[in-house]
Coordinates of C-alpha atoms in Angstrom, one line a residue:
Chain A
M207 CA 82.0 -62.3 81.4
V208 CA 83.8 -59.1 82.5
R209 CA 87.1 -60.1 80.8
P210 CA 85.7 -60.5 77.3
L211 CA 83.8 -57.3 77.6
Y212 CA 86.9 -55.5 78.8
L213 CA 88.9 -57.0 75.9
L214 CA 86.2 -56.0 73.5
S215 CA 86.2 -52.5 74.7
A216 CA 90.0 -52.4 74.6
V217 CA 90.1 -53.2 70.9
V218 CA 87.2 -51.0 70.0
L219 CA 88.1 -48.3 67.5
L220 CA 86.2 -45.1 67.8
C221 CA 85.1 -44.1 64.5
S222 CA 82.4 -42.1 62.8
H223 CA 79.0 -42.6 61.3
D224 CA 79.0 -41.5 57.8
L225 CA 75.6 -40.6 56.4
Y226 CA 74.4 -41.6 53.0
I227 CA 71.2 -41.5 51.0
K228 CA 71.0 -45.0 49.7
M229 CA 68.6 -46.6 47.3
E230 CA 68.5 -50.1 46.0
T231 CA 68.7 -48.7 42.6
Y232 CA 69.0 -45.1 41.5
F233 CA 67.3 -45.9 38.2
L234 CA 63.6 -45.5 38.9
K235 CA 60.4 -45.5 36.8
P236 CA 58.2 -42.4 36.5
N237 CA 55.3 -42.2 38.9
Q238 CA 56.6 -45.1 41.0
E239 CA 56.5 -45.3 44.7
A240 CA 60.1 -45.5 45.8
I241 CA 62.1 -45.4 49.0
F242 CA 65.4 -44.0 50.0
S243 CA 67.2 -45.0 53.2
L244 CA 69.4 -42.9 55.3
Y245 CA 72.4 -45.1 56.1
N246 CA 74.0 -43.9 59.2
G247 CA 77.2 -45.9 59.6
T248 CA 78.9 -47.1 56.5
F249 CA 77.5 -47.4 53.0
E250 CA 77.1 -51.1 53.6
E251 CA 75.6 -51.0 57.1
S252 CA 73.5 -48.5 58.9
E253 CA 73.8 -48.5 62.7
N254 CA 71.3 -45.9 63.8
T255 CA 68.2 -44.1 62.7
I256 CA 68.2 -40.4 62.5
A257 CA 65.9 -38.4 64.9
R258 CA 63.6 -36.1 63.0
D259 CA 64.5 -33.1 65.2
R260 CA 68.1 -33.5 64.1
I261 CA 67.2 -32.8 60.5
Q262 CA 67.2 -29.2 59.5
D263 CA 66.6 -29.8 55.8
A264 CA 65.3 -32.7 53.7
S265 CA 64.2 -32.0 50.2
F266 CA 63.9 -33.1 46.7
V267 CA 64.7 -31.1 43.6
S268 CA 62.8 -32.0 40.4
H269 CA 62.0 -29.9 37.3
G270 CA 63.7 -26.9 39.0
K271 CA 61.5 -27.0 42.0
R272 CA 62.7 -27.8 45.5
V273 CA 60.1 -29.6 47.6
A274 CA 60.5 -30.3 51.3
I275 CA 60.0 -33.8 52.5
N276 CA 57.0 -33.8 54.8
A277 CA 56.7 -35.6 58.2
E278 CA 54.4 -38.3 56.9
Q279 CA 57.0 -39.5 54.4
W280 CA 59.5 -40.5 57.1
K281 CA 59.6 -43.9 58.7
D282 CA 62.0 -46.0 60.6
Q283 CA 62.5 -49.4 59.2
D284 CA 63.9 -50.7 62.5
S285 CA 66.3 -49.2 65.0
T286 CA 69.0 -48.8 62.4
I287 CA 67.6 -47.3 59.2
T288 CA 65.5 -44.2 58.6
Q289 CA 63.6 -44.2 55.3
V290 CA 61.7 -41.8 53.1
V291 CA 58.8 -42.9 50.9
F292 CA 58.2 -40.8 47.8
N293 CA 56.7 -40.8 44.4
T294 CA 59.2 -40.5 41.6
G295 CA 56.9 -38.3 39.5
E296 CA 57.7 -37.4 35.9
A297 CA 60.9 -38.5 34.2
G298 CA 64.1 -36.6 34.9
T299 CA 67.4 -36.5 36.7
Y300 CA 66.7 -35.5 40.3
V301 CA 68.4 -34.8 43.6
A302 CA 67.5 -35.7 47.2
G303 CA 69.2 -33.9 50.0
V304 CA 69.3 -34.2 53.8
S305 CA 71.1 -31.8 56.1
T306 CA 71.5 -32.3 59.9
K307 CA 72.0 -29.9 62.6
A308 CA 75.4 -29.5 64.3
R309 CA 76.1 -31.5 67.5
S310 CA 79.0 -31.7 69.7
L311 CA 81.0 -34.5 71.2
K312 CA 83.8 -34.5 73.7
Q313 CA 86.6 -36.9 73.0
S314 CA 89.8 -37.9 74.7
A315 CA 93.0 -37.2 72.7
D316 CA 93.5 -40.9 71.9
D317 CA 90.0 -41.4 70.8
F318 CA 90.1 -38.4 68.6
N319 CA 93.5 -39.4 67.0
N320 CA 92.2 -42.9 66.3
Y321 CA 89.1 -41.5 64.7
L322 CA 91.0 -39.1 62.5
K323 CA 93.2 -42.0 61.3
H324 CA 90.4 -44.4 60.8
D325 CA 88.2 -41.9 59.0
G326 CA 90.9 -40.5 56.8
V327 CA 90.8 -37.0 58.3
L328 CA 94.5 -37.0 57.7
D329 CA 95.1 -33.3 57.3
M330 CA 93.9 -32.7 60.8
L331 CA 96.0 -35.6 62.1
Q332 CA 99.0 -34.2 60.4
E333 CA 98.3 -30.7 61.8
R334 CA 98.1 -32.2 65.3
T335 CA 101.2 -34.1 64.8
E336 CA 103.2 -31.2 63.5
N337 CA 102.0 -28.9 66.3
N338 CA 102.5 -31.5 69.1
L339 CA 98.8 -31.5 69.9
L340 CA 98.3 -35.3 69.8
D341 CA 97.9 -35.4 73.6
Q342 CA 95.0 -32.8 73.7
G343 CA 91.4 -33.9 74.0
V344 CA 88.8 -32.1 72.0
I345 CA 85.2 -31.0 71.8
E346 CA 84.1 -31.5 68.2
S347 CA 81.1 -29.9 66.6
Y348 CA 79.9 -32.0 63.6
Q349 CA 77.2 -31.7 61.0
K350 CA 76.3 -33.8 58.0
H351 CA 74.9 -32.8 54.6
V352 CA 74.2 -35.5 52.1
K353 CA 72.8 -35.8 48.6
A354 CA 71.8 -38.4 46.1
I355 CA 71.2 -38.0 42.4
Y356 CA 68.8 -40.4 40.8
Q357 CA 67.4 -41.0 37.4
V358 CA 63.7 -41.4 36.8
G359 CA 62.8 -42.8 33.3
D360 CA 65.0 -41.8 30.4
V361 CA 64.6 -38.1 30.3
K362 CA 67.6 -36.1 31.5
T363 CA 66.9 -32.8 33.3
E364 CA 69.2 -30.2 34.7
D365 CA 68.3 -30.7 38.4
W366 CA 71.4 -32.7 39.0
N367 CA 73.6 -29.6 39.4
T368 CA 71.2 -27.8 41.9
V369 CA 73.0 -26.1 44.7
F370 CA 71.2 -26.9 47.9
G371 CA 73.0 -24.3 49.9
Y372 CA 74.3 -26.7 52.5
P373 CA 77.4 -25.6 54.5
I374 CA 79.3 -28.3 52.5
E375 CA 78.1 -30.2 49.4
F376 CA 79.2 -32.1 46.3
I377 CA 78.0 -30.7 43.0
P378 CA 78.8 -32.7 39.9
V379 CA 80.3 -30.8 37.0
S380 CA 78.3 -32.9 34.5
N381 CA 75.3 -35.1 34.8
P382 CA 76.3 -38.5 36.3
Y383 CA 73.6 -40.1 34.3
E384 CA 75.2 -39.0 31.1
K385 CA 78.4 -40.8 32.2
Y386 CA 79.0 -44.5 31.8
S387 CA 81.2 -47.1 33.3
G388 CA 84.8 -46.7 32.0
Q389 CA 84.5 -43.0 32.1
T390 CA 85.3 -40.3 34.7
L391 CA 83.1 -37.8 36.5
D392 CA 84.3 -34.4 37.7
V393 CA 82.6 -33.3 41.0
R394 CA 83.1 -30.0 42.7
L395 CA 83.2 -29.7 46.5
V396 CA 81.7 -26.5 47.8
L397 CA 82.2 -25.2 51.4
E398 CA 79.9 -22.3 52.4
G399 CA 79.2 -21.7 48.7
K400 CA 82.8 -21.6 47.6
P401 CA 85.0 -24.2 45.9
L402 CA 87.0 -26.1 48.5
A403 CA 90.5 -26.7 47.4
N404 CA 93.0 -29.3 48.7
Q405 CA 90.4 -31.3 50.5
L406 CA 90.7 -35.1 50.8
V407 CA 87.8 -36.9 49.2
Y408 CA 87.1 -40.7 49.2
A409 CA 85.1 -42.3 46.4
D410 CA 84.1 -45.9 46.3
H411 CA 81.4 -48.0 44.8
I412 CA 79.5 -51.2 45.3
Q413 CA 77.9 -53.5 42.7
S414 CA 74.6 -52.3 41.3
A415 CA 71.3 -53.1 43.0
H416 CA 71.1 -56.8 42.2
G417 CA 74.7 -57.7 42.7
H418 CA 75.4 -57.1 46.3
S419 CA 74.0 -58.3 49.6
H420 CA 73.6 -56.6 52.9
K421 CA 75.1 -58.0 55.9
G422 CA 72.5 -58.7 58.5
H423 CA 74.7 -57.8 61.5
H424 CA 73.9 -54.4 63.0
H425 CA 75.3 -52.8 66.1
H426 CA 72.6 -51.7 68.4
D427 CA 74.8 -50.6 71.2
D428 CA 75.4 -47.0 70.2
H429 CA 73.2 -44.0 70.4
E430 CA 71.6 -41.9 67.8
H431 CA 73.1 -38.7 69.3
A432 CA 76.7 -39.7 68.8
H433 CA 78.5 -40.1 65.5
H434 CA 81.2 -42.2 67.1
S435 CA 80.3 -45.8 67.5
H436 CA 81.8 -49.1 68.3
D437 CA 83.0 -50.9 65.3
H438 CA 85.7 -53.4 64.6
D439 CA 86.3 -53.9 61.0
H440 CA 84.4 -51.4 58.9
T441 CA 86.3 -48.7 57.1
H442 CA 85.4 -45.4 55.6
T443 CA 88.4 -44.9 53.4
N444 CA 88.3 -47.7 50.9
G445 CA 88.3 -46.9 47.2
Q446 CA 89.8 -43.9 45.5
K447 CA 91.6 -41.4 47.7
L448 CA 91.4 -38.0 45.9
R449 CA 92.2 -34.4 46.6
T450 CA 90.3 -31.4 45.2
N451 CA 92.2 -29.1 42.9
E452 CA 92.2 -25.3 43.1
E453 CA 88.7 -25.2 41.7
G454 CA 87.5 -27.7 44.3
I455 CA 87.1 -30.4 41.7
V456 CA 88.0 -34.1 42.0
T457 CA 87.9 -36.5 39.0
V458 CA 86.3 -39.7 40.0
D459 CA 87.0 -42.9 38.1
L460 CA 83.9 -44.9 37.2
P461 CA 85.6 -48.2 36.4
E462 CA 82.5 -50.4 36.3
D463 CA 78.7 -50.4 36.8
G464 CA 77.7 -49.7 40.3
I465 CA 76.5 -47.4 43.0
Y466 CA 79.1 -44.8 43.7
Y467 CA 79.5 -42.8 46.9
L468 CA 81.8 -39.9 47.6
R469 CA 82.6 -38.7 51.1
A470 CA 84.5 -35.8 52.5
I471 CA 85.0 -34.5 56.0
H472 CA 86.2 -30.9 56.3
M473 CA 87.6 -30.2 59.8
E474 CA 89.0 -27.0 61.2
K475 CA 90.4 -26.1 64.6
V476 CA 88.3 -23.4 66.2
E477 CA 89.9 -20.7 68.3
G478 CA 88.2 -18.7 70.9
N479 CA 85.0 -20.8 71.1
D480 CA 83.9 -22.0 74.5
A481 CA 81.5 -24.6 73.2
F482 CA 83.9 -26.6 71.0
T483 CA 87.5 -26.8 69.8
H484 CA 87.0 -28.3 66.4
E485 CA 84.3 -28.1 63.8
S486 CA 83.7 -30.7 61.1
K487 CA 81.4 -30.6 58.2
W488 CA 80.6 -33.9 56.5
T489 CA 79.2 -34.5 53.1
T490 CA 78.4 -37.4 50.9
L491 CA 77.0 -37.9 47.4
T492 CA 75.6 -41.0 45.9
F493 CA 74.5 -42.0 42.4
E494 CA 74.5 -45.0 40.1
V495 CA 76.5 -45.7 37.0
T496 CA 75.7 -48.1 34.3
H497 CA 77.3 -48.9 30.9
Q498 CA 76.4 -47.2 27.7
H499 CA 73.3 -48.2 25.7
E500 CA 71.4 -49.3 28.7
A501 CA 69.2 -47.2 30.9
H502 CA 69.2 -49.6 33.8
S503 CA 72.0 -51.2 35.5
H504 CA 72.1 -54.9 35.5
D505 CA 74.3 -57.9 35.7
H506 CA 74.2 -61.1 33.8
H507 CA 72.2 -62.7 36.5
H508 CA 69.3 -60.5 36.1
H509 CA 67.2 -59.2 33.3
D510 CA 65.9 -55.7 33.2
D511 CA 63.0 -54.5 31.1
E512 CA 65.4 -52.7 28.7
E513 CA 67.0 -56.1 27.9
E514 CA 63.7 -57.5 26.9
I515 CA 61.3 -56.9 24.1
P516 CA 59.0 -54.1 25.2
T517 CA 55.5 -55.6 25.9
W518 CA 53.6 -53.3 23.6
I519 CA 55.9 -54.1 20.6
F520 CA 55.5 -57.8 21.3
V521 CA 51.7 -57.5 21.5
L522 CA 51.4 -55.4 18.4
G523 CA 53.8 -57.5 16.5
S524 CA 52.0 -60.6 17.6
I525 CA 48.6 -59.3 16.4
L526 CA 50.2 -58.3 13.1
V527 CA 51.7 -61.7 12.5
I528 CA 48.5 -63.5 13.5
G529 CA 46.5 -61.1 11.3
V530 CA 48.8 -61.8 8.3
L531 CA 48.7 -65.6 8.9
F532 CA 44.9 -65.4 9.3
V533 CA 44.4 -63.7 6.0
F534 CA 46.8 -66.2 4.4
F535 CA 45.0 -69.3 5.8
S536 CA 41.5 -67.8 5.1
K537 CA 42.4 -67.3 1.4
K538 CA 44.1 -70.7 1.2
D539 CA 41.1 -72.5 2.7
Chain B
M116 CA 29.3 -64.9 11.9
R117 CA 31.2 -61.9 10.5
S118 CA 30.0 -59.9 13.5
N119 CA 31.3 -62.5 15.8
F120 CA 34.7 -62.2 14.3
K121 CA 34.5 -58.4 14.7
R122 CA 33.8 -58.9 18.3
I123 CA 36.9 -61.1 18.7
L124 CA 39.0 -58.5 17.0
L125 CA 37.5 -55.8 19.2
L126 CA 38.2 -57.8 22.3
V127 CA 41.8 -58.3 21.2
F128 CA 42.3 -54.5 20.6
I129 CA 40.6 -53.7 23.9
L130 CA 43.1 -56.0 25.7
I131 CA 46.2 -54.4 24.1
P132 CA 46.4 -51.6 26.7
V133 CA 46.1 -54.2 29.4
F134 CA 49.3 -55.8 28.3
G135 CA 50.9 -52.6 27.1
F136 CA 50.5 -50.8 30.5
A137 CA 51.5 -53.8 32.5
H138 CA 54.7 -53.3 34.5
D139 CA 57.6 -55.4 33.5
V140 CA 59.7 -56.9 36.2
T141 CA 62.6 -54.5 36.6
S142 CA 65.3 -53.5 39.0
A143 CA 62.8 -51.2 40.5
D144 CA 60.8 -54.2 41.6
Q145 CA 63.7 -55.1 43.8
E146 CA 63.0 -51.9 45.7
I147 CA 59.3 -52.9 46.0
L148 CA 60.2 -56.3 47.2
R149 CA 62.7 -55.0 49.8
N150 CA 60.3 -52.6 51.3
G151 CA 56.9 -53.8 50.5
G152 CA 56.7 -56.9 52.6
L153 CA 54.8 -60.1 51.5
W154 CA 52.2 -58.1 49.6
A155 CA 54.9 -56.9 47.2
Y156 CA 55.8 -60.5 46.4
I157 CA 52.2 -61.1 45.4
Q158 CA 52.3 -58.0 43.3
V159 CA 55.6 -58.8 41.6
G160 CA 54.5 -62.4 41.0
A161 CA 51.3 -61.3 39.3
T162 CA 53.2 -58.7 37.3
H163 CA 55.7 -61.2 36.1
M164 CA 53.0 -63.6 34.9
L165 CA 51.0 -60.9 33.1
T166 CA 54.1 -59.6 31.3
G167 CA 55.8 -62.9 30.8
Y168 CA 54.6 -63.5 27.2
D169 CA 56.4 -66.8 27.0
H170 CA 54.2 -68.2 29.8
L171 CA 51.1 -66.7 28.3
L172 CA 51.8 -68.0 24.8
F173 CA 52.2 -71.5 26.2
L174 CA 49.0 -71.2 28.1
A175 CA 47.2 -69.9 25.0
G176 CA 48.5 -72.9 23.1
V177 CA 47.3 -75.3 25.8
V178 CA 43.8 -73.7 25.9
F179 CA 43.5 -73.6 22.1
Y180 CA 43.7 -77.3 21.8
L181 CA 41.0 -77.9 24.4
K182 CA 37.3 -77.7 23.8
G183 CA 35.4 -78.0 27.1
F184 CA 35.7 -75.9 30.2
K185 CA 36.4 -79.1 32.2
D186 CA 39.4 -79.9 30.1
I187 CA 40.7 -76.4 30.4
V188 CA 40.5 -76.6 34.2
K189 CA 42.2 -80.0 34.2
F190 CA 45.1 -79.0 32.0
I191 CA 45.6 -75.6 33.7
T192 CA 45.6 -77.4 37.0
A193 CA 48.3 -79.8 35.7
F194 CA 50.3 -76.8 34.5
T195 CA 49.9 -75.1 37.8
I196 CA 50.9 -78.1 39.9
G197 CA 54.0 -78.5 37.7
H198 CA 55.1 -74.9 38.0
C199 CA 54.4 -74.7 41.7
I200 CA 56.6 -77.7 42.4
T201 CA 59.7 -76.1 40.8
L202 CA 58.9 -72.5 41.7
I203 CA 58.6 -73.3 45.4
G204 CA 61.1 -76.2 45.5
A205 CA 63.9 -74.7 43.5
T206 CA 63.7 -71.3 45.1
Y207 CA 63.6 -72.7 48.6
L208 CA 66.6 -75.0 47.9
G209 CA 68.4 -72.3 46.0
I210 CA 68.6 -74.2 42.8
T211 CA 69.1 -71.9 39.8
A212 CA 70.4 -71.8 36.3
N213 CA 71.2 -69.2 33.7
E214 CA 68.0 -67.3 33.0
H215 CA 68.6 -67.1 29.2
L216 CA 69.0 -70.9 29.0
V217 CA 65.8 -71.5 31.1
D218 CA 63.9 -69.0 29.0
A219 CA 65.2 -70.6 25.9
V220 CA 63.7 -74.0 27.0
I221 CA 60.5 -72.2 27.8
A222 CA 60.5 -70.8 24.3
L223 CA 60.8 -74.3 23.0
S224 CA 57.7 -75.3 25.0
V225 CA 55.8 -72.6 23.0
L226 CA 57.2 -74.0 19.8
Y227 CA 56.3 -77.5 20.9
K228 CA 52.7 -76.5 21.7
G229 CA 52.1 -74.8 18.4
F230 CA 53.7 -77.8 16.6
E231 CA 51.5 -80.3 18.5
N232 CA 48.3 -78.3 17.9
L233 CA 49.0 -78.2 14.2
G234 CA 49.2 -82.0 14.2
G235 CA 52.9 -81.9 13.6
F236 CA 53.5 -85.3 15.2
E237 CA 50.8 -86.9 13.1
K238 CA 52.2 -85.5 9.9
L239 CA 55.6 -86.9 10.9
N240 CA 54.0 -90.3 11.7
I241 CA 55.2 -90.0 15.3
K242 CA 53.0 -90.9 18.2
S243 CA 52.1 -87.7 20.0
P244 CA 53.5 -87.6 23.6
H245 CA 50.9 -87.8 26.4
L246 CA 49.2 -84.4 26.4
L247 CA 48.7 -84.1 30.2
L248 CA 52.1 -85.4 31.0
M249 CA 53.7 -82.9 28.6
V250 CA 51.8 -80.1 30.2
V251 CA 53.0 -81.1 33.7
I252 CA 56.6 -81.4 32.4
F253 CA 56.4 -78.0 30.8
G254 CA 54.8 -76.7 33.9
L255 CA 57.9 -77.8 35.8
I256 CA 60.1 -76.0 33.3
H257 CA 58.1 -72.8 33.5
G258 CA 58.1 -73.0 37.3
F259 CA 61.9 -73.2 37.2
G260 CA 62.0 -70.1 35.0
L261 CA 59.8 -68.3 37.5
S262 CA 62.0 -69.5 40.3
T263 CA 65.2 -68.3 38.5
R264 CA 63.6 -64.9 38.1
L265 CA 62.6 -64.8 41.8
Q266 CA 66.1 -65.8 42.9
S267 CA 67.6 -63.0 40.9
F268 CA 66.2 -60.7 43.5
E269 CA 67.6 -60.2 46.9
N270 CA 65.1 -62.1 49.0
G271 CA 67.0 -62.4 52.2
T272 CA 66.5 -65.4 54.5
E273 CA 63.8 -64.0 56.7
D274 CA 60.3 -65.4 55.9
L275 CA 61.8 -66.9 52.7
L276 CA 59.1 -69.6 52.4
A277 CA 56.3 -67.1 52.9
K278 CA 57.9 -64.8 50.3
I279 CA 58.1 -67.7 47.8
L280 CA 54.5 -68.7 48.5
C281 CA 53.3 -65.1 48.1
F282 CA 55.2 -64.8 44.8
N283 CA 53.6 -68.1 43.8
L284 CA 50.2 -66.8 44.8
G285 CA 50.8 -63.7 42.7
V286 CA 51.7 -65.9 39.7
E287 CA 48.4 -67.8 40.1
I288 CA 46.5 -64.6 40.3
G289 CA 48.3 -63.3 37.2
Q290 CA 47.6 -66.5 35.4
I291 CA 43.9 -66.4 36.1
V292 CA 43.7 -62.7 35.0
A293 CA 45.6 -63.6 31.8
L294 CA 43.5 -66.7 31.1
I295 CA 40.1 -64.9 31.2
P296 CA 40.7 -62.9 28.0
I297 CA 42.5 -65.9 26.4
V298 CA 39.6 -68.2 27.0
L299 CA 37.1 -65.6 26.0
I300 CA 38.8 -64.9 22.7
I301 CA 39.2 -68.6 21.9
T302 CA 35.6 -69.4 22.9
F303 CA 34.2 -66.6 20.8
S304 CA 36.4 -67.6 17.8
R305 CA 35.2 -71.2 17.9
Q306 CA 31.7 -69.9 17.0
N307 CA 33.1 -68.4 13.8
K308 CA 33.3 -70.3 10.5
Q309 CA 36.7 -68.9 10.0
F310 CA 37.9 -70.6 13.2
P311 CA 40.1 -73.1 11.3
A312 CA 42.0 -70.3 9.7
F313 CA 42.3 -68.5 13.0
Y314 CA 43.4 -71.8 14.7
K315 CA 46.1 -72.3 12.1
A316 CA 47.2 -68.7 12.2
V317 CA 47.6 -68.6 16.0
N318 CA 49.4 -72.0 16.2
W319 CA 51.7 -71.1 13.4
Y320 CA 52.4 -67.9 15.2
L321 CA 53.2 -70.0 18.3
V322 CA 55.8 -71.9 16.3
I323 CA 57.3 -68.7 14.9
A324 CA 57.2 -67.0 18.3
G325 CA 58.8 -70.0 19.9
I326 CA 61.6 -70.0 17.4
G327 CA 62.1 -66.3 17.7
L328 CA 62.1 -66.3 21.5
F329 CA 64.5 -69.3 21.5
L330 CA 66.9 -67.4 19.2
Y331 CA 66.5 -64.3 21.2
Q332 CA 67.3 -66.0 24.5
M333 CA 70.3 -67.9 23.0
S334 CA 71.6 -64.7 21.6
G335 CA 71.3 -63.2 25.1
Y336 CA 73.1 -66.2 26.6
I337 CA 75.9 -66.1 24.1
N338 CA 76.4 -62.3 24.3
G339 CA 76.0 -62.4 28.1
H340 CA 79.0 -64.7 28.5

């Protein structure tokens, strides 16, 4: 038994836990109870819950108001996914945000190099390579700040561009819900309130709510406190590899209907700090895109209410037709 | 008699909001199903039945032809047995088909019922198929439609049978809730001397609605491919 475990640990890649606000669909009905999940791992698979004391901000913005998520709204689905139950309220384009406190992790040089490569923190890897620092271990301080933009009903509001004031965050240049598959979306990356230029950003997407399935396999072997976990095949750098321009903007292709997620890790070497040698600030943004003329995403396998005749039209139309026929047959008889 | 008819019309208009405010089965229901446990399956099953006008029109057609409460119970039981078999069986076995095609066949069942109620077979000098048998057959088709819809959600593999049974239970609850006003309206209308005109109007409407829904679903099938 020892040998397989040894081999397993030998091939283990140390990699990060991205954090995402994930919903089954980002198109919701007004005044509906909904749930968002904090996916701590990859966008497809969450590996750990998030301890409440680790969260320094969790809030919604709707109709220009920012409301904190209260303690009763949190729940852990199991040991891997933390969820928030909320009411969607009135129609509009809204934002949910979660920000975590900084934590530190000591890593060996090899572990750190592998993680930089695996997670696409390539600028830091290059810097270490150029400065012959690849053999140096690190203590990394990391913090995560994530947002999701979701659409309730059909009304578009301006909340989508709300600045949450997180140390790092994505802010779209235009409303993602006025963009459709086949188009592009410009998104600005902001670090400490200022546009962050020349930063690597990864953007990917999955099929819309009904078109994908979740793998049932979760890793339970890691700990909530660490953002580095054992994993063998998942990756964080699929999809579009982008770099922000001088205004901190990336242009994300939206080739098809789906749930899109952007991620960026800004890392700097810190001089003169006893507590840590590197500081990373992580951010993600999620939203859903559908094609024009439809308010809800769908695939051909599934009907949405927008595809069908609205019930009230059907009922009124039916009564009208029956009424006309009734008058006709009454007179005829 | 005229006041009776007014009562029927009043009942119809009172019931409009019931249908109008009912929630359609949408992508948001996936979220409810994912997080709401088995209770959510009952809720979505009932919602689907209450907003599935093709099922309701067929049921109205079945009830319209029947006169006694005993007959209503017998035929509705036959329909229920039929749709339970395919709803549970097809979902559990993962048998599915294009939703538009299944719904198109269901639309034809509405057309069939209106045609039969209007004495279409007699007019064509064709022996009418066995009533109860046809209701069972159409029950099987409607059940397959419900199953196809249920399978369009991510149901996972855990507690699948329990989820199917809960969805089925929801469908039956929705069916009972829908049948109460339908039976009330038809029972009231029978007391009115204008019932023959109402009977013809409703059944011709079923024929028209059946054709309309059929064309609508076929259009969806063609455009969706």
